[in-house]
PDB file of C-alpha atoms and ligand atoms in Angstrom:
ATOM      1  CA  MET A 901     -17.861   3.521  10.457  1.00 74.00           C
ATOM      2  CA  VAL A 902     -16.737   1.221   7.684  1.00 77.00           C
ATOM      3  CA  TYR A 903     -17.499   2.061   4.071  1.00 83.00           C
ATOM      4  CA  PHE A 904     -17.734  -0.535   1.353  1.00 85.00           C
ATOM      5  CA  SER A 905     -17.117  -0.398  -2.367  1.00 84.00           C
ATOM      6  CA  PRO A 906     -19.925  -1.345  -4.750  1.00 81.00           C
ATOM      7  CA  ASP A 907     -18.376  -4.826  -4.999  1.00 79.00           C
ATOM      8  CA  GLY A 908     -18.348  -5.205  -1.203  1.00 81.00           C
ATOM      9  CA  ARG A 909     -14.721  -4.495  -0.342  1.00 83.00           C
ATOM     10  CA  PRO A 910     -14.133  -2.521   2.848  1.00 84.00           C
ATOM     11  CA  LEU A 911     -12.624   0.883   2.112  1.00 90.00           C
ATOM     12  CA  PRO A 912     -10.308   2.975   4.250  1.00 89.00           C
ATOM     13  CA  THR A 913     -11.627   5.759   6.416  1.00 91.00           C
ATOM     14  CA  PRO A 914      -8.863   8.382   6.505  1.00 92.00           C
ATOM     15  CA  THR A 915      -8.011   9.982   9.821  1.00 93.00           C
ATOM     16  CA  PRO A 916      -5.988  13.157  10.359  1.00 93.00           C
ATOM     17  CA  ILE A 917      -2.878  10.946  10.572  1.00 93.00           C
ATOM     18  CA  THR A 918      -3.625   8.816   7.467  1.00 94.00           C
ATOM     19  CA  ALA A 919      -5.268  11.419   5.220  1.00 95.00           C
ATOM     20  CA  PRO A 920      -2.007  12.539   3.511  1.00 96.00           C
ATOM     21  CA  TYR A 921      -1.318   8.903   2.565  1.00 96.00           C
ATOM     22  CA  PHE A 922      -4.764   8.424   1.015  1.00 96.00           C
ATOM     23  CA  ASP A 923      -4.766  11.897  -0.575  1.00 97.00           C
ATOM     24  CA  GLY A 924      -1.436  10.993  -2.158  1.00 97.00           C
ATOM     25  CA  LEU A 925      -2.829   7.763  -3.599  1.00 97.00           C
ATOM     26  CA  ARG A 926      -5.741   9.678  -5.112  1.00 97.00           C
ATOM     27  CA  ASN A 927      -3.157  11.881  -6.868  1.00 97.00           C
ATOM     28  CA  ARG A 928      -1.066   8.860  -7.989  1.00 98.00           C
ATOM     29  CA  ARG A 929       1.654   9.670  -5.480  1.00 98.00           C
ATOM     30  CA  LEU A 930       2.931   7.274  -2.819  1.00 98.00           C
ATOM     31  CA  MET A 931       3.445   9.354   0.300  1.00 97.00           C
ATOM     32  CA  LEU A 932       4.832   7.995   3.562  1.00 97.00           C
ATOM     33  CA  GLN A 933       6.103   9.518   6.750  1.00 97.00           C
ATOM     34  CA  ARG A 934       9.845   9.935   7.034  1.00 97.00           C
ATOM     35  CA  CYS A 935      11.826  10.325  10.244  1.00 97.00           C
ATOM     36  CA  PRO A 936      14.893  12.584   9.890  1.00 97.00           C
ATOM     37  CA  ARG A 937      16.922   9.954  11.774  1.00 97.00           C
ATOM     38  CA  HIS A 938      15.466   6.621  10.581  1.00 94.00           C
ATOM     39  CA  GLY A 939      14.026   7.109   7.099  1.00 94.00           C
ATOM     40  CA  TYR A 940      10.587   6.174   5.847  1.00 95.00           C
ATOM     41  CA  PHE A 941       8.195   4.177   7.904  1.00 91.00           C
ATOM     42  CA  PHE A 942       4.790   2.666   7.452  1.00 89.00           C
ATOM     43  CA  TYR A 943       1.932   2.470   8.367  1.00 87.00           C
ATOM     44  CA  PRO A 944       0.934   6.059   9.108  1.00 92.00           C
ATOM     45  CA  ARG A 945       1.239   6.784  12.809  1.00 93.00           C
ATOM     46  CA  GLY A 946       1.864   9.585  15.231  1.00 94.00           C
ATOM     47  CA  ARG A 947       5.446   8.727  16.123  1.00 96.00           C
ATOM     48  CA  CYS A 948       8.474   7.075  14.548  1.00 96.00           C
ATOM     49  CA  PRO A 949       8.453   3.378  15.529  1.00 94.00           C
ATOM     50  CA  HIS A 950      12.240   3.470  16.121  1.00 95.00           C
ATOM     51  CA  CYS A 951      12.884   6.619  18.163  1.00 97.00           C
ATOM     52  CA  LEU A 952       9.293   7.657  18.992  1.00 97.00           C
ATOM     53  CA  GLY A 953      10.075  11.081  17.552  1.00 97.00           C
ATOM     54  CA  ASP A 954       7.182  13.131  16.278  1.00 96.00           C
ATOM     55  CA  ASP A 955       9.240  15.403  14.045  1.00 97.00           C
ATOM     56  CA  TRP A 956       8.602  13.299  10.920  1.00 96.00           C
ATOM     57  CA  GLU A 957       7.582  14.718   7.542  1.00 97.00           C
ATOM     58  CA  TRP A 958       5.652  13.339   4.598  1.00 97.00           C
ATOM     59  CA  GLY A 959       7.764  12.382   1.619  1.00 97.00           C
ATOM     60  CA  GLU A 960       7.067  10.948  -1.813  1.00 97.00           C
ATOM     61  CA  LEU A 961       8.468   7.539  -2.726  1.00 97.00           C
ATOM     62  CA  SER A 962       9.166   6.142  -6.171  1.00 97.00           C
ATOM     63  CA  GLY A 963       6.565   3.383  -5.853  1.00 97.00           C
ATOM     64  CA  ARG A 964       9.176   0.951  -7.154  1.00 98.00           C
ATOM     65  CA  GLY A 965      10.215  -2.154  -5.269  1.00 98.00           C
ATOM     66  CA  THR A 966      10.555  -5.920  -5.301  1.00 98.00           C
ATOM     67  CA  VAL A 967       8.285  -8.726  -4.177  1.00 98.00           C
ATOM     68  CA  TYR A 968       9.521 -10.029  -0.810  1.00 98.00           C
ATOM     69  CA  SER A 969       6.842 -12.720  -0.485  1.00 98.00           C
ATOM     70  CA  PHE A 970       3.361 -13.396  -1.782  1.00 98.00           C
ATOM     71  CA  THR A 971       0.382 -15.714  -1.785  1.00 97.00           C
ATOM     72  CA  VAL A 972      -2.294 -16.436  -4.353  1.00 97.00           C
ATOM     73  CA  ASP A 973      -5.889 -16.636  -3.192  1.00 94.00           C
ATOM     74  CA  ARG A 974      -7.588 -19.127  -5.467  1.00 94.00           C
ATOM     75  CA  ALA A 975     -10.423 -19.972  -3.052  1.00 91.00           C
ATOM     76  CA  GLY A 976     -12.028 -16.574  -2.422  1.00 84.00           C
ATOM     77  CA  HIS A 977     -11.857 -16.648   1.357  1.00 81.00           C
ATOM     78  CA  ASP A 978     -13.432 -13.204   1.603  1.00 82.00           C
ATOM     79  CA  PRO A 979     -16.859 -13.122  -0.099  1.00 82.00           C
ATOM     80  CA  ALA A 980     -16.214  -9.523  -1.182  1.00 82.00           C
ATOM     81  CA  LEU A 981     -13.159 -10.682  -3.115  1.00 84.00           C
ATOM     82  CA  ALA A 982     -14.568 -13.930  -4.521  1.00 84.00           C
ATOM     83  CA  GLY A 983     -15.199 -12.308  -7.892  1.00 86.00           C
ATOM     84  CA  ARG A 984     -11.534 -11.348  -8.156  1.00 89.00           C
ATOM     85  CA  ILE A 985      -9.962 -14.788  -7.688  1.00 93.00           C
ATOM     86  CA  PRO A 986      -7.317 -15.743  -8.383  1.00 96.00           C
ATOM     87  CA  TYR A 987      -5.471 -12.721  -7.032  1.00 95.00           C
ATOM     88  CA  VAL A 988      -2.074 -12.079  -5.488  1.00 97.00           C
ATOM     89  CA  VAL A 989      -1.417 -10.546  -2.079  1.00 96.00           C
ATOM     90  CA  ALA A 990       2.242  -9.582  -1.841  1.00 98.00           C
ATOM     91  CA  LEU A 991       4.700  -8.054   0.569  1.00 98.00           C
ATOM     92  CA  VAL A 992       6.715  -5.526  -1.407  1.00 98.00           C
ATOM     93  CA  ASP A 993      10.014  -4.048  -0.292  1.00 98.00           C
ATOM     94  CA  LEU A 994      10.062  -0.521  -1.644  1.00 98.00           C
ATOM     95  CA  ASP A 995      13.353   0.801  -3.000  1.00 97.00           C
ATOM     96  CA  GLU A 996      13.362   3.379  -0.180  1.00 96.00           C
ATOM     97  CA  GLY A 997      13.070   0.694   2.504  1.00 95.00           C
ATOM     98  CA  PRO A 998       9.526   0.244   3.819  1.00 95.00           C
ATOM     99  CA  ARG A 999       7.696  -3.023   3.241  1.00 96.00           C
ATOM    100  CA  LEU A1000       4.064  -2.685   2.140  1.00 96.00           C
ATOM    101  CA  VAL A1001       1.322  -5.158   1.370  1.00 96.00           C
ATOM    102  CA  GLY A1002      -0.793  -4.997  -1.758  1.00 96.00           C
ATOM    103  CA  ASN A1003      -2.253  -6.908  -4.652  1.00 96.00           C
ATOM    104  CA  VAL A1004      -0.066  -7.522  -7.690  1.00 98.00           C
ATOM    105  CA  VAL A1005      -2.187  -6.721 -10.729  1.00 97.00           C
ATOM    106  CA  ASP A1006      -1.893  -6.479 -14.508  1.00 97.00           C
ATOM    107  CA  CYS A1007      -0.172  -9.842 -14.871  1.00 97.00           C
ATOM    108  CA  ASP A1008      -0.943 -13.537 -14.626  1.00 97.00           C
ATOM    109  CA  VAL A1009      -0.837 -14.693 -10.992  1.00 97.00           C
ATOM    110  CA  ASP A1010       1.575 -17.461 -11.994  1.00 97.00           C
ATOM    111  CA  ALA A1011       4.029 -14.860 -13.308  1.00 97.00           C
ATOM    112  CA  VAL A1012       4.562 -13.348  -9.854  1.00 98.00           C
ATOM    113  CA  ALA A1013       7.795 -14.397  -8.152  1.00 98.00           C
ATOM    114  CA  VAL A1014       9.888 -13.467  -5.148  1.00 98.00           C
ATOM    115  CA  GLY A1015      12.341 -10.785  -6.254  1.00 98.00           C
ATOM    116  CA  MET A1016      10.107  -9.576  -9.088  1.00 98.00           C
ATOM    117  CA  ALA A1017      10.461  -5.856  -9.786  1.00 98.00           C
ATOM    118  CA  VAL A1018       7.172  -4.005  -9.354  1.00 98.00           C
ATOM    119  CA  GLU A1019       5.845  -0.479  -9.393  1.00 98.00           C
ATOM    120  CA  ALA A1020       2.852   1.177  -7.770  1.00 98.00           C
ATOM    121  CA  ALA A1021      -0.559   0.691  -9.346  1.00 98.00           C
ATOM    122  CA  TYR A1022      -3.490   2.802  -8.240  1.00 98.00           C
ATOM    123  CA  GLU A1023      -7.103   1.651  -8.263  1.00 95.00           C
ATOM    124  CA  ASP A1024      -9.952   4.100  -7.765  1.00 94.00           C
ATOM    125  CA  VAL A1025     -12.719   2.410  -5.790  1.00 91.00           C
ATOM    126  CA  GLY A1026     -15.637   4.608  -4.843  1.00 83.00           C
ATOM    127  CA  ASP A1027     -14.223   7.674  -3.118  1.00 85.00           C
ATOM    128  CA  ALA A1028     -10.992   5.901  -2.231  1.00 92.00           C
ATOM    129  CA  THR A1029      -7.851   4.982  -4.128  1.00 95.00           C
ATOM    130  CA  LEU A1030      -6.136   1.747  -3.213  1.00 94.00           C
ATOM    131  CA  LEU A1031      -2.469   0.913  -3.641  1.00 97.00           C
ATOM    132  CA  GLY A1032      -1.397  -2.190  -5.501  1.00 98.00           C
ATOM    133  CA  PHE A1033       1.586  -3.134  -7.605  1.00 98.00           C
ATOM    134  CA  ARG A1034       2.183  -4.192 -11.192  1.00 98.00           C
ATOM    135  CA  PRO A1035       5.260  -5.578 -12.941  1.00 98.00           C
ATOM    136  CA  ALA A1036       7.793  -2.758 -13.362  1.00 97.00           C
ATOM    137  CA  SER A1037       8.001  -1.291 -16.834  1.00 90.00           C
TER     138      SER A1037
HETATM  139 ZN1  LIG B1811      13.046   7.899  14.158  1.00 73.83          ZN
END
C-alpha cells in the first residue's frame, strides 16, 4: 500500500528492515547500516552489498556531505511536485562514504553546485519524515 502526503507526494512505508532508518529521520538522526568490514551502506537491506554479511549494525552519521551531482526540475514532471518547482534533486556523498539522493532545500536552486558542502535537512510530511539537504552552516 502506498501512502500519500496531503500535497500528493508518495510517502515511504517502513518495513522491519527500513524502520530504523525512518525512525531515525523522525528523531533528526541519520541512521544507516554499517558492515564491520566495509563501512556504511545504503539503502537499507538485509545483507552487506559487498560481502553479503548479515552482521551489520545501525550507526548514526553526521548528515554532512558534498553534492556529487544534481539536476533542477523546472518543469514539474511529477504532478505531485509541480507546486514545488523549481527544486533540486542531488546525489550527495556523505562524509562517511555512502551516496544518497535528496532535495537540496533552503537555498536558491541556482546556488547549488557540484562540490557544495551540505548537511541533512529533515521534513515532516504526514506521519513520515523525509531526508533532504541544505547548505552546510
Ligand atoms: Zn561487508
